[in-house]
Short mmCIF file of C-alpha atoms in Angstrom, two decimals:
data_model
loop_
_atom_site.label_atom_id
_atom_site.label_comp_id
_atom_site.label_asym_id
_atom_site.label_seq_id
_atom_site.Cartn_x
_atom_site.Cartn_y
_atom_site.Cartn_z
CA MET A 1 -2.87 -30.48 61.66
CA ILE A 2 -4.85 -29.94 58.53
CA ASN A 3 -6.16 -26.63 59.51
CA GLN A 4 -2.70 -25.53 60.22
CA GLN A 5 -1.38 -26.50 56.74
CA SER A 6 -4.44 -24.94 55.47
CA PHE A 7 -3.62 -21.62 57.09
CA ILE A 8 -0.04 -21.79 55.87
CA GLY A 9 -1.30 -22.48 52.33
CA ARG A 10 -3.40 -19.31 52.60
CA VAL A 11 -0.65 -17.17 53.98
CA GLY A 12 1.89 -18.51 51.23
CA LYS A 13 -1.04 -17.47 48.68
CA PHE A 14 -1.34 -14.00 49.76
CA VAL A 15 2.52 -13.32 50.29
CA PHE A 16 2.94 -14.53 46.61
CA LEU A 17 0.11 -12.55 45.21
CA GLY A 18 1.26 -9.66 47.22
CA ALA A 19 4.63 -9.97 45.88
CA CYS A 20 3.30 -10.24 42.25
CA LEU A 21 1.38 -7.12 42.64
CA VAL A 22 4.16 -5.06 44.10
CA ALA A 23 6.42 -6.37 41.20
CA THR A 24 3.48 -5.21 38.74
CA VAL A 25 2.43 -1.83 40.21
CA PHE A 26 5.82 -0.45 41.43
CA PRO A 27 7.37 0.07 37.95
CA LEU A 28 4.14 1.95 36.97
CA TYR A 29 4.30 3.92 40.09
CA TRP A 30 8.07 4.56 39.56
CA ILE A 31 7.39 5.79 35.92
CA ILE A 32 4.63 8.11 37.31
CA LEU A 33 6.81 9.62 39.97
CA THR A 34 9.79 10.38 37.67
CA SER A 35 7.62 12.04 35.54
CA LEU A 36 6.28 14.35 38.43
CA LYS A 37 9.79 15.09 39.39
CA GLU A 38 12.07 18.08 38.37
CA PRO A 39 14.90 17.24 36.08
CA GLY A 40 17.52 17.95 38.55
CA ALA A 41 15.61 15.65 41.06
CA ILE A 42 15.58 12.53 38.99
CA TYR A 43 19.26 11.77 39.67
CA SER A 44 19.42 12.85 43.12
CA LEU A 45 20.65 10.59 45.99
CA PRO A 46 19.41 9.10 48.27
CA LEU A 47 16.24 8.05 46.19
CA ASP A 48 13.20 9.55 47.02
CA TYR A 49 10.36 7.24 46.98
CA TRP A 50 7.45 9.81 47.76
CA PRO A 51 7.35 13.46 45.78
CA ARG A 52 8.00 16.32 48.12
CA GLN A 53 6.92 18.54 45.41
CA LEU A 54 5.08 17.57 42.29
CA SER A 55 6.24 19.35 38.85
CA PHE A 56 4.53 18.95 35.47
CA GLU A 57 7.63 20.70 33.72
CA ASN A 58 8.13 17.28 31.82
CA TYR A 59 4.58 17.17 30.65
CA VAL A 60 4.81 20.79 29.33
CA GLY A 61 8.11 20.40 27.77
CA LEU A 62 6.62 17.27 25.78
CA PHE A 63 4.22 19.46 24.15
CA THR A 64 6.32 22.78 23.93
CA LYS A 65 9.87 21.24 22.95
CA SER A 66 8.63 18.48 20.77
CA ASP A 67 5.59 17.57 18.48
CA PHE A 68 4.27 15.04 20.99
CA GLY A 69 0.50 16.04 20.49
CA GLN A 70 1.28 15.50 16.41
CA TYR A 71 2.85 12.04 17.40
CA MET A 72 -0.22 11.12 19.56
CA LEU A 73 -2.81 12.15 16.73
CA ASN A 74 -0.81 9.87 14.29
CA SER A 75 -0.93 6.76 16.50
CA LEU A 76 -4.35 7.44 17.30
CA VAL A 77 -5.44 7.63 13.83
CA VAL A 78 -3.53 4.77 12.63
CA ALA A 79 -4.54 2.30 15.27
CA LEU A 80 -7.98 3.34 15.25
CA VAL A 81 -8.70 2.85 11.44
CA ALA A 82 -6.08 -0.18 11.22
CA SER A 83 -8.31 -1.93 14.16
CA THR A 84 -11.45 -1.02 13.08
CA VAL A 85 -10.96 -1.98 9.34
CA ALA A 86 -9.21 -5.27 10.67
CA THR A 87 -11.97 -6.24 12.80
CA LEU A 88 -14.44 -5.81 10.22
CA ILE A 89 -12.58 -7.80 7.70
CA SER A 90 -11.75 -10.47 10.02
CA LEU A 91 -15.54 -10.43 11.36
CA LEU A 92 -16.58 -11.36 7.58
CA SER A 93 -13.72 -14.00 7.18
CA ALA A 94 -14.39 -15.71 10.31
CA TYR A 95 -17.99 -15.99 9.60
CA VAL A 96 -17.35 -17.60 6.09
CA LEU A 97 -14.81 -19.87 7.87
CA ALA A 98 -16.96 -21.03 10.52
CA ARG A 99 -20.50 -21.45 8.38
CA PHE A 100 -19.30 -22.62 5.09
CA HIS A 101 -17.69 -25.79 4.12
CA PHE A 102 -15.69 -25.58 0.87
CA ALA A 103 -12.47 -26.87 -0.55
CA GLY A 104 -9.29 -25.17 0.84
CA ARG A 105 -10.84 -24.12 4.10
CA GLY A 106 -8.31 -26.10 6.15
CA ALA A 107 -5.50 -24.91 4.15
CA VAL A 108 -6.69 -21.31 4.90
CA LEU A 109 -7.01 -21.81 8.44
CA GLY A 110 -3.63 -23.38 8.13
CA ALA A 111 -2.06 -20.42 6.49
CA PHE A 112 -3.36 -18.14 9.05
CA LEU A 113 -1.76 -20.08 11.75
CA ILE A 114 1.41 -20.39 10.27
CA THR A 115 1.86 -16.36 9.78
CA GLN A 116 1.32 -16.49 13.45
CA MET A 117 4.69 -18.15 13.90
CA ILE A 118 6.93 -16.09 11.64
CA PRO A 119 8.72 -13.32 13.25
CA GLY A 120 7.94 -10.21 11.84
CA PHE A 121 11.49 -8.93 11.12
CA ILE A 122 11.90 -11.60 8.47
CA ALA A 123 9.07 -10.08 6.35
CA LEU A 124 10.86 -6.41 6.82
CA GLY A 125 12.70 -6.53 3.61
CA PRO A 126 9.91 -7.56 1.25
CA LEU A 127 7.59 -5.52 2.93
CA TYR A 128 9.82 -2.25 2.83
CA LEU A 129 10.45 -3.26 -1.04
CA MET A 130 6.51 -3.53 -1.71
CA MET A 131 6.06 -0.29 0.26
CA THR A 132 8.65 1.73 -1.84
CA ASN A 133 7.09 0.27 -5.28
CA MET A 134 3.78 1.45 -4.18
CA GLY A 135 5.16 4.82 -3.10
CA LEU A 136 3.70 4.23 0.72
CA VAL A 137 6.84 4.67 2.43
CA ASP A 138 6.77 6.99 5.18
CA SER A 139 3.00 6.88 4.74
CA LYS A 140 0.55 6.61 7.58
CA THR A 141 -1.70 4.88 4.68
CA GLY A 142 1.02 2.34 4.22
CA LEU A 143 1.35 1.70 8.11
CA ILE A 144 -2.40 1.17 8.30
CA LEU A 145 -2.23 -1.36 5.26
CA ILE A 146 0.46 -3.22 6.96
CA TYR A 147 -1.07 -3.37 10.38
CA ILE A 148 -4.45 -4.39 8.90
CA ALA A 149 -2.59 -7.53 7.26
CA ILE A 150 -0.92 -8.16 10.55
CA CYS A 151 -4.00 -8.33 12.59
CA ILE A 152 -6.25 -10.10 9.92
CA PRO A 153 -5.13 -13.68 10.81
CA PHE A 154 -5.17 -13.98 14.58
CA CYS A 155 -8.30 -11.89 14.90
CA THR A 156 -9.96 -14.22 12.27
CA ILE A 157 -9.18 -17.51 14.00
CA MET A 158 -10.17 -15.80 17.42
CA LEU A 159 -13.70 -14.65 15.98
CA ARG A 160 -14.27 -17.86 14.34
CA GLY A 161 -14.29 -19.56 17.66
CA PHE A 162 -17.20 -17.18 18.50
CA PHE A 163 -19.13 -17.86 15.69
CA GLU A 164 -19.11 -21.66 16.24
CA ASN A 165 -20.36 -21.34 19.82
CA VAL A 166 -23.46 -19.25 18.30
CA PRO A 167 -26.41 -21.68 17.47
CA ASP A 168 -27.29 -21.81 13.82
CA ALA A 169 -30.89 -21.71 14.65
CA LEU A 170 -30.57 -17.82 15.31
CA GLU A 171 -29.09 -17.08 11.99
CA GLU A 172 -31.80 -19.42 10.45
CA ALA A 173 -34.80 -17.92 12.54
CA ALA A 174 -33.51 -14.46 11.47
CA MET A 175 -33.37 -15.42 7.61
CA ILE A 176 -36.93 -16.96 8.25
CA ASP A 177 -38.03 -13.68 9.44
CA GLY A 178 -36.83 -11.96 6.18
CA CYS A 179 -33.16 -11.01 7.00
CA SER A 180 -30.56 -11.35 4.31
CA ARG A 181 -27.68 -13.47 5.19
CA LEU A 182 -25.61 -10.08 5.91
CA GLY A 183 -28.40 -8.73 7.88
CA ALA A 184 -28.76 -11.85 10.01
CA LEU A 185 -25.08 -11.30 10.59
CA PHE A 186 -25.06 -7.81 11.53
CA ARG A 187 -28.44 -7.89 13.11
CA VAL A 188 -28.45 -11.08 15.19
CA LEU A 189 -25.05 -12.57 15.35
CA VAL A 190 -22.88 -9.54 15.92
CA PRO A 191 -24.99 -8.22 18.81
CA VAL A 192 -24.57 -11.76 20.41
CA MET A 193 -21.03 -12.23 20.09
CA LEU A 194 -20.28 -8.57 20.87
CA PRO A 195 -17.95 -9.63 23.65
CA GLY A 196 -15.60 -11.35 20.91
CA VAL A 197 -15.88 -8.52 18.64
CA ALA A 198 -14.84 -5.78 21.46
CA ALA A 199 -12.06 -8.25 22.57
CA SER A 200 -10.79 -8.34 18.84
CA PHE A 201 -10.87 -4.85 18.43
CA VAL A 202 -8.95 -4.12 21.80
CA PHE A 203 -6.24 -6.77 20.74
CA ASN A 204 -5.94 -5.02 17.46
CA PHE A 205 -5.77 -1.48 18.81
CA VAL A 206 -3.29 -2.16 21.33
CA ASN A 207 -1.18 -4.08 18.91
CA CYS A 208 -1.09 -1.28 16.37
CA TRP A 209 -0.84 1.28 19.40
CA ASN A 210 2.53 -0.39 20.50
CA GLU A 211 4.15 -1.46 17.46
CA LEU A 212 7.58 -0.23 17.18
CA PHE A 213 9.35 -2.22 14.80
CA LEU A 214 7.70 -1.46 11.38
CA SER A 215 7.08 2.24 12.49
CA VAL A 216 10.78 2.76 12.88
CA THR A 217 11.68 1.29 9.69
CA LEU A 218 8.88 2.97 7.49
CA MET A 219 8.08 6.20 8.75
CA ASN A 220 11.12 8.77 8.42
CA SER A 221 9.71 12.23 8.68
CA ASP A 222 9.17 13.83 12.22
CA SER A 223 5.59 14.56 10.93
CA ASN A 224 4.44 11.02 10.72
CA LYS A 225 6.03 9.46 13.56
CA THR A 226 3.85 7.53 15.82
CA ILE A 227 4.32 7.48 19.68
CA PRO A 228 6.76 4.14 20.02
CA THR A 229 9.02 5.90 17.56
CA ALA A 230 8.95 9.27 19.62
CA LEU A 231 9.52 7.18 22.73
CA ALA A 232 12.72 5.74 21.22
CA GLY A 233 13.79 9.19 20.24
CA PHE A 234 14.73 9.97 23.80
CA ILE A 235 17.36 7.69 24.22
CA SER A 236 20.50 9.02 22.42
CA SER A 237 24.00 7.76 22.23
CA PHE A 238 25.32 9.70 25.46
CA ASN A 239 22.11 10.34 27.48
CA ILE A 240 18.47 9.18 28.19
CA ASP A 241 16.02 11.80 28.94
CA TRP A 242 14.13 10.00 31.58
CA GLY A 243 11.88 12.82 32.50
CA SER A 244 10.50 13.29 29.41
CA MET A 245 10.15 9.69 28.56
CA SER A 246 8.32 9.08 31.58
CA ALA A 247 6.04 11.54 31.07
CA ALA A 248 5.42 10.48 27.58
CA ALA A 249 4.82 6.72 28.89
CA VAL A 250 2.16 7.88 31.26
CA LEU A 251 0.31 9.86 28.56
CA THR A 252 0.80 6.61 25.80
CA VAL A 253 -0.82 4.46 28.77
CA VAL A 254 -4.07 6.73 28.93
CA PRO A 255 -5.87 5.93 25.54
CA THR A 256 -4.84 2.07 26.41
CA LEU A 257 -6.62 2.13 29.37
CA ALA A 258 -9.79 4.15 28.18
CA ILE A 259 -10.22 1.32 25.55
CA PHE A 260 -9.79 -1.43 28.06
CA ALA A 261 -12.45 0.32 30.36
CA PHE A 262 -14.82 0.79 27.62
CA ALA A 263 -14.30 -2.97 26.36
CA SER A 264 -14.46 -4.50 29.75
CA LYS A 265 -17.91 -3.18 30.14
CA PHE A 266 -19.03 -5.07 26.82
CA ILE A 267 -17.42 -8.32 27.68
CA VAL A 268 -18.75 -8.53 31.08
CA GLN A 269 -22.50 -7.64 29.93
CA GLY A 270 -21.88 -9.81 26.63
CA LEU A 271 -20.67 -12.87 28.63
CA THR A 272 -23.89 -12.87 30.84
CA ALA A 273 -26.46 -11.91 28.35
CA GLY A 274 -24.84 -12.87 25.01
CA SER A 275 -25.85 -16.74 25.42
CA VAL A 276 -29.40 -16.26 26.13
CA LYS A 277 -30.30 -13.50 23.59
CA GLY A 278 -32.72 -14.03 21.10
#
């Protein structure tokens, strides 16, 4: 009886996991399939679940009929610069919050937590006025500064947890050996907690890469558009260009997958080696 219940439990688990896998993978497969269909075949009935003839017309059209290459470059520059600077600043602020006890430390942490509970659109009006007064509307620099400010609180809280898990003895030993405090931070602590730094960078990059609301509001000119704004542009009042949108969506995912593949290697290695390093 027990074996029968165990068998039914395993079957139910596999069925549930299989359903989750299909629900996750099928939309991605359908987007890729749509991007490889000719424009006329996208709306044909009955639905074709397997491509009989592949067409790259949608991909070619992205670069010949629009400035999609420029949009990708804009997104890449904004996301890389913002995530790198935000991770570096968060690393320093998290170190201070984890290693030093000073008046107001709890208030700073509380303020960081409260910012995560405020919906972004509430700050849109003040942000737009601030960027206008600074002459940074429709500027990649302005968008980068806002993304840095958005990423720092969560990234600081996240990295603070990693710092607290690293023994103080490692830092003290490095300083006894002649390292300055900053030297001990970047030469000893950062390599040990590299998984946390990599995860923070990936989190920041994905957030900046996918952000739509602020980029649509602040970026007016076509030459400064980022990818999420360009994707929204395929939807008009009377038509949706499914082929171009699907091709753009596929190309949009590629840098994110590459970053995740790179970071996963560091995370796996760091989780096993970082705790015994030094």
